[in-house]
mmCIF file of N, CA and C in Angstrom:
data_model
loop_
_atom_site.group_PDB
_atom_site.id
_atom_site.type_symbol
_atom_site.label_atom_id
_atom_site.label_comp_id
_atom_site.label_asym_id
_atom_site.label_seq_id
_atom_site.Cartn_x
_atom_site.Cartn_y
_atom_site.Cartn_z
ATOM 1 N N MET A 1 23.986 -32.507 -9.554
ATOM 2 C CA MET A 1 22.707 -32.407 -10.207
ATOM 3 C C MET A 1 21.674 -33.199 -9.414
ATOM 4 N N SER A 2 20.532 -32.636 -9.200
ATOM 5 C CA SER A 2 19.489 -33.276 -8.413
ATOM 6 C C SER A 2 18.617 -34.167 -9.285
ATOM 7 N N ASP A 3 18.203 -35.286 -8.729
ATOM 8 C CA ASP A 3 17.266 -36.145 -9.448
ATOM 9 C C ASP A 3 15.842 -35.942 -8.934
ATOM 10 N N LEU A 4 15.632 -34.916 -8.126
ATOM 11 C CA LEU A 4 14.306 -34.588 -7.631
ATOM 12 C C LEU A 4 13.487 -33.901 -8.714
ATOM 13 N N THR A 5 12.195 -34.115 -8.690
ATOM 14 C CA THR A 5 11.279 -33.489 -9.631
ATOM 15 C C THR A 5 11.140 -32.005 -9.308
ATOM 16 N N TYR A 6 11.249 -31.168 -10.357
ATOM 17 C CA TYR A 6 11.032 -29.728 -10.187
ATOM 18 C C TYR A 6 9.544 -29.485 -9.991
ATOM 19 N N LEU A 7 9.201 -28.726 -8.961
ATOM 20 C CA LEU A 7 7.814 -28.398 -8.666
ATOM 21 C C LEU A 7 7.529 -26.959 -9.076
ATOM 22 N N ASP A 8 6.742 -26.778 -10.127
ATOM 23 C CA ASP A 8 6.342 -25.425 -10.508
ATOM 24 C C ASP A 8 5.238 -24.970 -9.542
ATOM 25 N N HIS A 9 4.734 -23.766 -9.746
ATOM 26 C CA HIS A 9 3.743 -23.203 -8.821
ATOM 27 C C HIS A 9 2.533 -24.116 -8.655
ATOM 28 N N ALA A 10 1.967 -24.578 -9.757
ATOM 29 C CA ALA A 10 0.759 -25.411 -9.691
ATOM 30 C C ALA A 10 1.023 -26.722 -8.953
ATOM 31 N N ALA A 11 2.142 -27.360 -9.229
ATOM 32 C CA ALA A 11 2.473 -28.632 -8.577
ATOM 33 C C ALA A 11 2.734 -28.426 -7.088
ATOM 34 N N LEU A 12 3.433 -27.350 -6.742
ATOM 35 C CA LEU A 12 3.711 -27.047 -5.338
ATOM 36 C C LEU A 12 2.415 -26.793 -4.579
ATOM 37 N N LEU A 13 1.543 -25.984 -5.145
ATOM 38 C CA LEU A 13 0.283 -25.656 -4.490
ATOM 39 C C LEU A 13 -0.587 -26.901 -4.320
ATOM 40 N N ALA A 14 -0.684 -27.715 -5.349
ATOM 41 C CA ALA A 14 -1.487 -28.942 -5.262
ATOM 42 C C ALA A 14 -0.942 -29.882 -4.190
ATOM 43 N N LEU A 15 0.369 -30.035 -4.151
ATOM 44 C CA LEU A 15 0.989 -30.897 -3.153
ATOM 45 C C LEU A 15 0.731 -30.364 -1.751
ATOM 46 N N ALA A 16 0.914 -29.070 -1.555
ATOM 47 C CA ALA A 16 0.702 -28.456 -0.239
ATOM 48 C C ALA A 16 -0.758 -28.588 0.200
ATOM 49 N N GLN A 17 -1.678 -28.380 -0.713
ATOM 50 C CA GLN A 17 -3.103 -28.472 -0.376
ATOM 51 C C GLN A 17 -3.515 -29.911 -0.068
ATOM 52 N N SER A 18 -2.842 -30.873 -0.649
ATOM 53 C CA SER A 18 -3.207 -32.274 -0.440
ATOM 54 C C SER A 18 -2.931 -32.752 0.984
ATOM 55 N N VAL A 19 -2.068 -32.073 1.704
ATOM 56 C CA VAL A 19 -1.748 -32.475 3.080
ATOM 57 C C VAL A 19 -2.081 -31.388 4.096
ATOM 58 N N GLY A 20 -2.714 -30.329 3.654
ATOM 59 C CA GLY A 20 -3.026 -29.206 4.541
ATOM 60 C C GLY A 20 -3.961 -29.559 5.680
ATOM 61 N N HIS A 21 -4.663 -30.663 5.591
ATOM 62 C CA HIS A 21 -5.636 -31.074 6.599
ATOM 63 C C HIS A 21 -5.033 -31.838 7.773
ATOM 64 N N ILE A 22 -3.774 -32.211 7.716
ATOM 65 C CA ILE A 22 -3.149 -33.035 8.754
ATOM 66 C C ILE A 22 -3.096 -32.265 10.064
ATOM 67 N N SER A 23 -3.637 -32.877 11.110
ATOM 68 C CA SER A 23 -3.668 -32.202 12.410
ATOM 69 C C SER A 23 -3.176 -33.089 13.555
ATOM 70 N N THR A 24 -2.717 -34.285 13.253
ATOM 71 C CA THR A 24 -2.241 -35.179 14.299
ATOM 72 C C THR A 24 -0.921 -34.687 14.887
ATOM 73 N N ALA A 25 -0.738 -34.963 16.156
ATOM 74 C CA ALA A 25 0.530 -34.614 16.807
ATOM 75 C C ALA A 25 1.634 -35.505 16.248
ATOM 76 N N CYS A 26 2.823 -34.966 16.188
ATOM 77 C CA CYS A 26 3.952 -35.696 15.615
ATOM 78 C C CYS A 26 5.247 -35.126 16.194
ATOM 79 N N GLN A 27 6.294 -35.904 16.116
ATOM 80 C CA GLN A 27 7.626 -35.444 16.528
ATOM 81 C C GLN A 27 7.997 -34.160 15.775
ATOM 82 N N CYS A 28 7.540 -34.041 14.539
ATOM 83 C CA CYS A 28 7.916 -32.885 13.708
ATOM 84 C C CYS A 28 7.246 -31.595 14.153
ATOM 85 N N THR A 29 6.257 -31.690 15.040
ATOM 86 C CA THR A 29 5.565 -30.475 15.492
ATOM 87 C C THR A 29 5.993 -30.026 16.887
ATOM 88 N N LYS A 30 7.003 -30.663 17.455
ATOM 89 C CA LYS A 30 7.462 -30.278 18.798
ATOM 90 C C LYS A 30 8.029 -28.866 18.819
ATOM 91 N N THR A 31 8.638 -28.453 17.723
ATOM 92 C CA THR A 31 9.178 -27.094 17.594
ATOM 93 C C THR A 31 8.360 -26.375 16.525
ATOM 94 N N PRO A 32 7.844 -25.187 16.814
ATOM 95 C CA PRO A 32 7.084 -24.458 15.786
ATOM 96 C C PRO A 32 7.982 -24.140 14.579
ATOM 97 N N LEU A 33 7.504 -24.494 13.402
ATOM 98 C CA LEU A 33 8.282 -24.273 12.180
ATOM 99 C C LEU A 33 7.474 -23.487 11.156
ATOM 100 N N ASP A 34 6.621 -22.583 11.633
ATOM 101 C CA ASP A 34 5.814 -21.775 10.718
ATOM 102 C C ASP A 34 6.651 -20.766 9.948
ATOM 103 N N GLY A 35 7.770 -20.344 10.516
ATOM 104 C CA GLY A 35 8.732 -19.488 9.839
ATOM 105 C C GLY A 35 10.043 -20.244 9.719
ATOM 106 N N TRP A 36 11.001 -19.687 9.000
ATOM 107 C CA TRP A 36 12.292 -20.351 8.844
ATOM 108 C C TRP A 36 12.968 -20.530 10.192
ATOM 109 N N ALA A 37 13.568 -21.694 10.392
ATOM 110 C CA ALA A 37 14.292 -22.008 11.621
ATOM 111 C C ALA A 37 15.396 -23.004 11.290
ATOM 112 N N SER A 38 16.351 -23.122 12.173
ATOM 113 C CA SER A 38 17.348 -24.183 12.045
ATOM 114 C C SER A 38 16.660 -25.512 12.305
ATOM 115 N N LEU A 39 17.080 -26.544 11.601
ATOM 116 C CA LEU A 39 16.503 -27.864 11.803
ATOM 117 C C LEU A 39 16.659 -28.235 13.274
ATOM 118 N N PRO A 40 15.534 -28.418 13.995
ATOM 119 C CA PRO A 40 15.638 -28.667 15.437
ATOM 120 C C PRO A 40 16.098 -30.094 15.744
ATOM 121 N N ASN A 41 16.715 -30.260 16.894
ATOM 122 C CA ASN A 41 17.143 -31.588 17.338
ATOM 123 C C ASN A 41 15.955 -32.524 17.529
ATOM 124 N N SER A 42 14.777 -31.969 17.779
ATOM 125 C CA SER A 42 13.586 -32.787 17.988
ATOM 126 C C SER A 42 13.075 -33.410 16.689
ATOM 127 N N LEU A 43 13.617 -32.988 15.566
ATOM 128 C CA LEU A 43 13.211 -33.523 14.261
ATOM 129 C C LEU A 43 14.423 -34.152 13.581
ATOM 130 N N PRO A 44 14.583 -35.453 13.741
ATOM 131 C CA PRO A 44 15.742 -36.116 13.134
ATOM 132 C C PRO A 44 15.721 -36.013 11.608
ATOM 133 N N ASP A 45 16.872 -35.800 11.046
ATOM 134 C CA ASP A 45 17.006 -35.639 9.602
ATOM 135 C C ASP A 45 16.404 -36.818 8.839
ATOM 136 N N HIS A 46 16.582 -38.029 9.349
ATOM 137 C CA HIS A 46 16.084 -39.215 8.650
ATOM 138 C C HIS A 46 14.559 -39.303 8.634
ATOM 139 N N GLN A 47 13.889 -38.463 9.406
ATOM 140 C CA GLN A 47 12.426 -38.455 9.432
ATOM 141 C C GLN A 47 11.845 -37.679 8.253
ATOM 142 N N LEU A 48 12.695 -36.966 7.525
ATOM 143 C CA LEU A 48 12.248 -36.168 6.388
ATOM 144 C C LEU A 48 12.678 -36.815 5.077
ATOM 145 N N GLU A 49 11.731 -36.909 4.158
ATOM 146 C CA GLU A 49 11.973 -37.497 2.844
ATOM 147 C C GLU A 49 11.778 -36.429 1.777
ATOM 148 N N ALA A 50 12.771 -36.236 0.928
ATOM 149 C CA ALA A 50 12.668 -35.238 -0.145
ATOM 150 C C ALA A 50 11.631 -35.692 -1.169
ATOM 151 N N MET A 51 10.713 -34.785 -1.512
ATOM 152 C CA MET A 51 9.630 -35.074 -2.447
ATOM 153 C C MET A 51 9.804 -34.380 -3.798
ATOM 154 N N GLY A 52 10.500 -33.250 -3.792
ATOM 155 C CA GLY A 52 10.683 -32.467 -5.006
ATOM 156 C C GLY A 52 11.531 -31.258 -4.683
ATOM 157 N N THR A 53 11.787 -30.450 -5.692
ATOM 158 C CA THR A 53 12.640 -29.277 -5.499
ATOM 159 C C THR A 53 12.013 -28.041 -6.133
ATOM 160 N N LEU A 54 12.348 -26.895 -5.582
ATOM 161 C CA LEU A 54 11.954 -25.604 -6.156
ATOM 162 C C LEU A 54 13.121 -24.975 -6.907
ATOM 163 N N MET A 55 14.252 -25.665 -6.922
ATOM 164 C CA MET A 55 15.432 -25.189 -7.651
ATOM 165 C C MET A 55 15.227 -25.462 -9.145
ATOM 166 N N ALA A 56 15.178 -24.413 -9.916
ATOM 167 C CA ALA A 56 14.976 -24.545 -11.354
ATOM 168 C C ALA A 56 16.304 -24.906 -12.015
ATOM 169 N N LEU A 57 16.645 -26.163 -11.967
ATOM 170 C CA LEU A 57 17.945 -26.621 -12.463
ATOM 171 C C LEU A 57 18.087 -26.462 -13.971
ATOM 172 N N HIS A 58 16.970 -26.362 -14.668
ATOM 173 C CA HIS A 58 16.998 -26.184 -16.122
ATOM 174 C C HIS A 58 17.267 -24.731 -16.517
ATOM 175 N N ASP A 59 17.178 -23.827 -15.558
ATOM 176 C CA ASP A 59 17.389 -22.400 -15.818
ATOM 177 C C ASP A 59 18.876 -22.114 -15.970
ATOM 178 N N SER A 60 19.229 -21.326 -16.958
ATOM 179 C CA SER A 60 20.638 -21.027 -17.211
ATOM 180 C C SER A 60 21.182 -19.922 -16.306
ATOM 181 N N GLN A 61 20.303 -19.197 -15.613
ATOM 182 C CA GLN A 61 20.759 -18.116 -14.735
ATOM 183 C C GLN A 61 20.834 -18.580 -13.290
ATOM 184 N N GLU A 62 21.790 -18.021 -12.566
ATOM 185 C CA GLU A 62 21.959 -18.299 -11.143
ATOM 186 C C GLU A 62 20.702 -17.827 -10.391
ATOM 187 N N PRO A 63 20.183 -18.619 -9.453
ATOM 188 C CA PRO A 63 19.014 -18.178 -8.678
ATOM 189 C C PRO A 63 19.318 -16.885 -7.925
ATOM 190 N N THR A 64 18.339 -16.025 -7.841
ATOM 191 C CA THR A 64 18.508 -14.741 -7.175
ATOM 192 C C THR A 64 18.619 -14.903 -5.657
ATOM 193 N N PHE A 65 19.281 -13.953 -5.022
ATOM 194 C CA PHE A 65 19.306 -13.880 -3.568
ATOM 195 C C PHE A 65 18.314 -12.819 -3.081
ATOM 196 N N SER A 66 17.560 -12.227 -3.997
ATOM 197 C CA SER A 66 16.533 -11.261 -3.619
ATOM 198 C C SER A 66 15.376 -11.990 -2.952
ATOM 199 N N GLU A 67 14.807 -11.356 -1.948
ATOM 200 C CA GLU A 67 13.651 -11.915 -1.253
ATOM 201 C C GLU A 67 12.390 -11.176 -1.689
ATOM 202 N N TYR A 68 11.255 -11.795 -1.491
ATOM 203 C CA TYR A 68 9.965 -11.229 -1.893
ATOM 204 C C TYR A 68 9.138 -10.923 -0.645
ATOM 205 N N HIS A 69 9.002 -9.625 -0.337
ATOM 206 C CA HIS A 69 8.267 -9.190 0.849
ATOM 207 C C HIS A 69 7.472 -7.916 0.534
ATOM 208 N N PRO A 70 6.435 -8.013 -0.313
ATOM 209 C CA PRO A 70 5.701 -6.813 -0.710
ATOM 210 C C PRO A 70 4.910 -6.156 0.421
ATOM 211 N N ASP A 71 4.610 -6.879 1.470
ATOM 212 C CA ASP A 71 3.810 -6.317 2.563
ATOM 213 C C ASP A 71 4.621 -6.043 3.820
ATOM 214 N N GLY A 72 5.942 -5.891 3.657
ATOM 215 C CA GLY A 72 6.788 -5.535 4.784
ATOM 216 C C GLY A 72 7.180 -6.680 5.693
ATOM 217 N N THR A 73 6.965 -7.906 5.263
ATOM 218 C CA THR A 73 7.408 -9.043 6.058
ATOM 219 C C THR A 73 8.924 -9.154 5.938
ATOM 220 N N SER A 74 9.500 -10.154 6.597
ATOM 221 C CA SER A 74 10.930 -10.405 6.479
ATOM 222 C C SER A 74 11.154 -11.910 6.398
ATOM 223 N N TYR A 75 12.388 -12.286 6.212
ATOM 224 C CA TYR A 75 12.777 -13.691 6.126
ATOM 225 C C TYR A 75 12.217 -14.491 7.304
ATOM 226 N N TRP A 76 12.268 -13.930 8.503
ATOM 227 C CA TRP A 76 11.896 -14.650 9.724
ATOM 228 C C TRP A 76 10.402 -14.608 10.028
ATOM 229 N N THR A 77 9.631 -13.811 9.346
ATOM 230 C CA THR A 77 8.214 -13.636 9.639
ATOM 231 C C THR A 77 7.421 -14.895 9.301
ATOM 232 N N VAL A 78 6.553 -15.330 10.222
ATOM 233 C CA VAL A 78 5.789 -16.561 10.004
ATOM 234 C C VAL A 78 4.740 -16.427 8.901
ATOM 235 N N ASP A 79 4.323 -15.211 8.583
ATOM 236 C CA ASP A 79 3.354 -15.042 7.502
ATOM 237 C C ASP A 79 3.999 -14.479 6.229
ATOM 238 N N ALA A 80 5.323 -14.582 6.134
ATOM 239 C CA ALA A 80 6.012 -14.164 4.906
ATOM 240 C C ALA A 80 5.561 -15.046 3.752
ATOM 241 N N PRO A 81 5.382 -14.460 2.577
ATOM 242 C CA PRO A 81 4.940 -15.257 1.436
ATOM 243 C C PRO A 81 5.982 -16.294 1.022
ATOM 244 N N ILE A 82 5.486 -17.401 0.533
ATOM 245 C CA ILE A 82 6.336 -18.454 -0.019
ATOM 246 C C ILE A 82 6.344 -18.227 -1.524
ATOM 247 N N ALA A 83 7.395 -17.573 -2.003
ATOM 248 C CA ALA A 83 7.530 -17.185 -3.415
ATOM 249 C C ALA A 83 8.669 -17.995 -4.034
ATOM 250 N N PRO A 84 8.351 -19.084 -4.722
ATOM 251 C CA PRO A 84 9.371 -20.021 -5.199
ATOM 252 C C PRO A 84 10.461 -19.446 -6.105
ATOM 253 N N ARG A 85 10.236 -18.321 -6.749
ATOM 254 C CA ARG A 85 11.270 -17.747 -7.621
ATOM 255 C C ARG A 85 12.252 -16.864 -6.850
ATOM 256 N N TYR A 86 12.035 -16.711 -5.550
ATOM 257 C CA TYR A 86 12.850 -15.837 -4.711
ATOM 258 C C TYR A 86 13.554 -16.632 -3.610
ATOM 259 N N PHE A 87 14.629 -16.022 -3.099
ATOM 260 C CA PHE A 87 15.406 -16.613 -2.025
ATOM 261 C C PHE A 87 14.585 -16.641 -0.743
ATOM 262 N N PRO A 88 14.686 -17.664 0.046
ATOM 263 C CA PRO A 88 15.474 -18.875 -0.097
ATOM 264 C C PRO A 88 14.738 -20.033 -0.774
ATOM 265 N N TYR A 89 13.499 -19.774 -1.160
ATOM 266 C CA TYR A 89 12.669 -20.841 -1.731
ATOM 267 C C TYR A 89 13.254 -21.402 -3.021
ATOM 268 N N ASN A 90 13.909 -20.543 -3.802
ATOM 269 C CA ASN A 90 14.480 -20.984 -5.073
ATOM 270 C C ASN A 90 15.689 -21.897 -4.894
ATOM 271 N N ARG A 91 16.034 -22.188 -3.673
ATOM 272 C CA ARG A 91 17.134 -23.109 -3.355
ATOM 273 C C ARG A 91 16.658 -24.236 -2.435
ATOM 274 N N ALA A 92 15.347 -24.385 -2.297
ATOM 275 C CA ALA A 92 14.782 -25.315 -1.324
ATOM 276 C C ALA A 92 14.230 -26.587 -1.961
ATOM 277 N N ASN A 93 14.219 -27.621 -1.153
ATOM 278 C CA ASN A 93 13.542 -28.865 -1.493
ATOM 279 C C ASN A 93 12.277 -28.949 -0.652
ATOM 280 N N VAL A 94 11.291 -29.670 -1.161
ATOM 281 C CA VAL A 94 10.082 -29.952 -0.400
ATOM 282 C C VAL A 94 10.260 -31.343 0.193
ATOM 283 N N CYS A 95 10.114 -31.421 1.514
ATOM 284 C CA CYS A 95 10.306 -32.689 2.221
ATOM 285 C C CYS A 95 9.038 -33.063 2.973
ATOM 286 N N ARG A 96 8.821 -34.354 3.102
ATOM 287 C CA ARG A 96 7.657 -34.893 3.788
ATOM 288 C C ARG A 96 8.107 -35.606 5.057
ATOM 289 N N CYS A 97 7.385 -35.359 6.143
ATOM 290 C CA CYS A 97 7.647 -36.088 7.380
ATOM 291 C C CYS A 97 7.181 -37.530 7.172
ATOM 292 N N ARG A 98 8.068 -38.469 7.399
ATOM 293 C CA ARG A 98 7.743 -39.891 7.200
ATOM 294 C C ARG A 98 6.720 -40.401 8.217
ATOM 295 N N GLU A 99 6.560 -39.687 9.327
ATOM 296 C CA GLU A 99 5.633 -40.124 10.370
ATOM 297 C C GLU A 99 4.199 -39.653 10.128
ATOM 298 N N CYS A 100 4.027 -38.378 9.805
ATOM 299 C CA CYS A 100 2.669 -37.822 9.710
ATOM 300 C C CYS A 100 2.301 -37.320 8.317
ATOM 301 N N GLY A 101 3.275 -37.085 7.465
ATOM 302 C CA GLY A 101 2.991 -36.626 6.109
ATOM 303 C C GLY A 101 3.020 -35.118 5.917
ATOM 304 N N ARG A 102 3.265 -34.344 6.970
ATOM 305 C CA ARG A 102 3.355 -32.887 6.809
ATOM 306 C C ARG A 102 4.499 -32.554 5.857
ATOM 307 N N LEU A 103 4.362 -31.411 5.188
ATOM 308 C CA LEU A 103 5.384 -30.979 4.239
ATOM 309 C C LEU A 103 6.166 -29.792 4.784
ATOM 310 N N TYR A 104 7.454 -29.795 4.462
ATOM 311 C CA TYR A 104 8.365 -28.736 4.893
ATOM 312 C C TYR A 104 9.256 -28.323 3.731
ATOM 313 N N LEU A 105 9.711 -27.099 3.787
ATOM 314 C CA LEU A 105 10.714 -26.595 2.854
ATOM 315 C C LEU A 105 12.058 -26.662 3.564
ATOM 316 N N ARG A 106 13.095 -27.086 2.858
ATOM 317 C CA ARG A 106 14.435 -27.168 3.448
ATOM 318 C C ARG A 106 15.470 -26.662 2.464
ATOM 319 N N TYR A 107 16.460 -25.966 3.003
ATOM 320 C CA TYR A 107 17.623 -25.592 2.212
ATOM 321 C C TYR A 107 18.809 -25.463 3.143
ATOM 322 N N GLN A 108 19.972 -25.396 2.577
ATOM 323 C CA GLN A 108 21.199 -25.270 3.366
ATOM 324 C C GLN A 108 21.691 -23.838 3.285
ATOM 325 N N GLU A 109 21.707 -23.168 4.425
ATOM 326 C CA GLU A 109 22.224 -21.802 4.527
ATOM 327 C C GLU A 109 23.717 -21.902 4.803
ATOM 328 N N GLY A 110 24.494 -21.147 4.088
ATOM 329 C CA GLY A 110 25.934 -21.190 4.300
ATOM 330 C C GLY A 110 26.509 -19.794 4.356
ATOM 331 N N GLY A 111 27.408 -19.613 5.275
ATOM 332 C CA GLY A 111 28.092 -18.339 5.410
ATOM 333 C C GLY A 111 29.581 -18.588 5.503
ATOM 334 N N GLY A 112 30.310 -17.580 5.871
ATOM 335 C CA GLY A 112 31.758 -17.680 5.944
ATOM 336 C C GLY A 112 32.267 -18.835 6.782
ATOM 337 N N TYR A 113 31.662 -19.050 7.939
ATOM 338 C CA TYR A 113 32.168 -20.061 8.859
ATOM 339 C C TYR A 113 31.100 -21.045 9.331
ATOM 340 N N PHE A 114 29.967 -21.096 8.659
ATOM 341 C CA PHE A 114 28.921 -21.987 9.146
ATOM 342 C C PHE A 114 28.098 -22.558 7.995
ATOM 343 N N ILE A 115 27.457 -23.657 8.297
ATOM 344 C CA ILE A 115 26.450 -24.255 7.424
ATOM 345 C C ILE A 115 25.282 -24.593 8.338
ATOM 346 N N ASP A 116 24.080 -24.236 7.930
ATOM 347 C CA ASP A 116 22.904 -24.451 8.767
ATOM 348 C C ASP A 116 21.773 -25.004 7.902
ATOM 349 N N GLN A 117 21.191 -26.099 8.327
ATOM 350 C CA GLN A 117 20.025 -26.642 7.645
ATOM 351 C C GLN A 117 18.807 -25.864 8.125
ATOM 352 N N ARG A 118 18.128 -25.189 7.212
ATOM 353 C CA ARG A 118 16.946 -24.399 7.560
ATOM 354 C C ARG A 118 15.697 -25.134 7.093
ATOM 355 N N ILE A 119 14.619 -24.930 7.847
ATOM 356 C CA ILE A 119 13.364 -25.624 7.572
ATOM 357 C C ILE A 119 12.193 -24.693 7.865
ATOM 358 N N ARG A 120 11.119 -24.868 7.097
ATOM 359 C CA ARG A 120 9.886 -24.101 7.301
ATOM 360 C C ARG A 120 8.708 -24.956 6.849
ATOM 361 N N ARG A 121 7.639 -24.940 7.617
ATOM 362 C CA ARG A 121 6.429 -25.669 7.240
ATOM 363 C C ARG A 121 5.871 -25.089 5.945
ATOM 364 N N LEU A 122 5.414 -25.951 5.067
ATOM 365 C CA LEU A 122 4.838 -25.520 3.797
ATOM 366 C C LEU A 122 3.357 -25.239 4.007
ATOM 367 N N ASN A 123 3.020 -23.972 4.124
ATOM 368 C CA ASN A 123 1.646 -23.530 4.345
ATOM 369 C C ASN A 123 1.053 -23.132 2.996
ATOM 370 N N PRO A 124 0.050 -23.864 2.494
ATOM 371 C CA PRO A 124 -0.497 -23.552 1.170
ATOM 372 C C PRO A 124 -1.090 -22.149 1.068
ATOM 373 N N ALA A 125 -1.564 -21.602 2.177
ATOM 374 C CA ALA A 125 -2.164 -20.266 2.160
ATOM 375 C C ALA A 125 -1.139 -19.167 1.878
ATOM 376 N N LEU A 126 0.150 -19.465 2.047
ATOM 377 C CA LEU A 126 1.190 -18.450 1.860
ATOM 378 C C LEU A 126 1.910 -18.553 0.518
ATOM 379 N N ILE A 127 1.585 -19.556 -0.282
ATOM 380 C CA ILE A 127 2.258 -19.745 -1.566
ATOM 381 C C ILE A 127 1.754 -18.710 -2.563
ATOM 382 N N VAL A 128 2.693 -17.983 -3.173
ATOM 383 C CA VAL A 128 2.348 -16.969 -4.182
ATOM 384 C C VAL A 128 3.145 -17.235 -5.464
ATOM 385 N N ASP A 129 2.546 -16.897 -6.567
ATOM 386 C CA ASP A 129 3.190 -17.074 -7.871
ATOM 387 C C ASP A 129 3.735 -15.731 -8.344
ATOM 388 N N ALA A 130 4.686 -15.201 -7.591
ATOM 389 C CA ALA A 130 5.255 -13.887 -7.896
ATOM 390 C C ALA A 130 6.241 -14.013 -9.045
ATOM 391 N N PRO A 131 6.064 -13.234 -10.105
ATOM 392 C CA PRO A 131 7.012 -13.291 -11.208
ATOM 393 C C PRO A 131 8.400 -12.826 -10.772
ATOM 394 N N ALA A 132 9.405 -13.342 -11.449
ATOM 395 C CA ALA A 132 10.800 -13.061 -11.068
ATOM 396 C C ALA A 132 11.155 -11.589 -11.120
ATOM 397 N N ASP A 133 10.456 -10.794 -11.840
ATOM 398 C CA ASP A 133 10.796 -9.369 -11.955
ATOM 399 C C ASP A 133 10.032 -8.510 -10.955
ATOM 400 N N SER A 134 9.447 -9.110 -9.913
ATOM 401 C CA SER A 134 8.663 -8.364 -8.932
ATOM 402 C C SER A 134 9.483 -7.701 -7.858
ATOM 403 N N VAL A 135 10.799 -7.832 -7.903
ATOM 404 C CA VAL A 135 11.637 -7.299 -6.833
ATOM 405 C C VAL A 135 11.654 -5.794 -6.876
#
């Protein structure tokens, strides 16, 4: 069970907008993270601090694995919408870079023989409040 604060749409958007102005160079910007990527070696894990979660732990239903791409984007697309009720956002935490304050989404991708820490910059312009039945 997570002790992180659940971030609903309004809280996520407010948090993302509060740091959207950061433009200083940082270790966390050495690798472009506008779309989902594996956590790069240039960004040490200890440099990221968990701020909250998009996992609705109070929900009695298992989070969906459906993705939200109404305009033909895909998981890897840098302008794909950030829809917290859809995969992979519904399994992600919001993390802050301890050096510059930028925000990132992180979750653990797991398959048959691998585990991969995935990360994506939290862009407030891409956050959408898509209802769960929009699939």
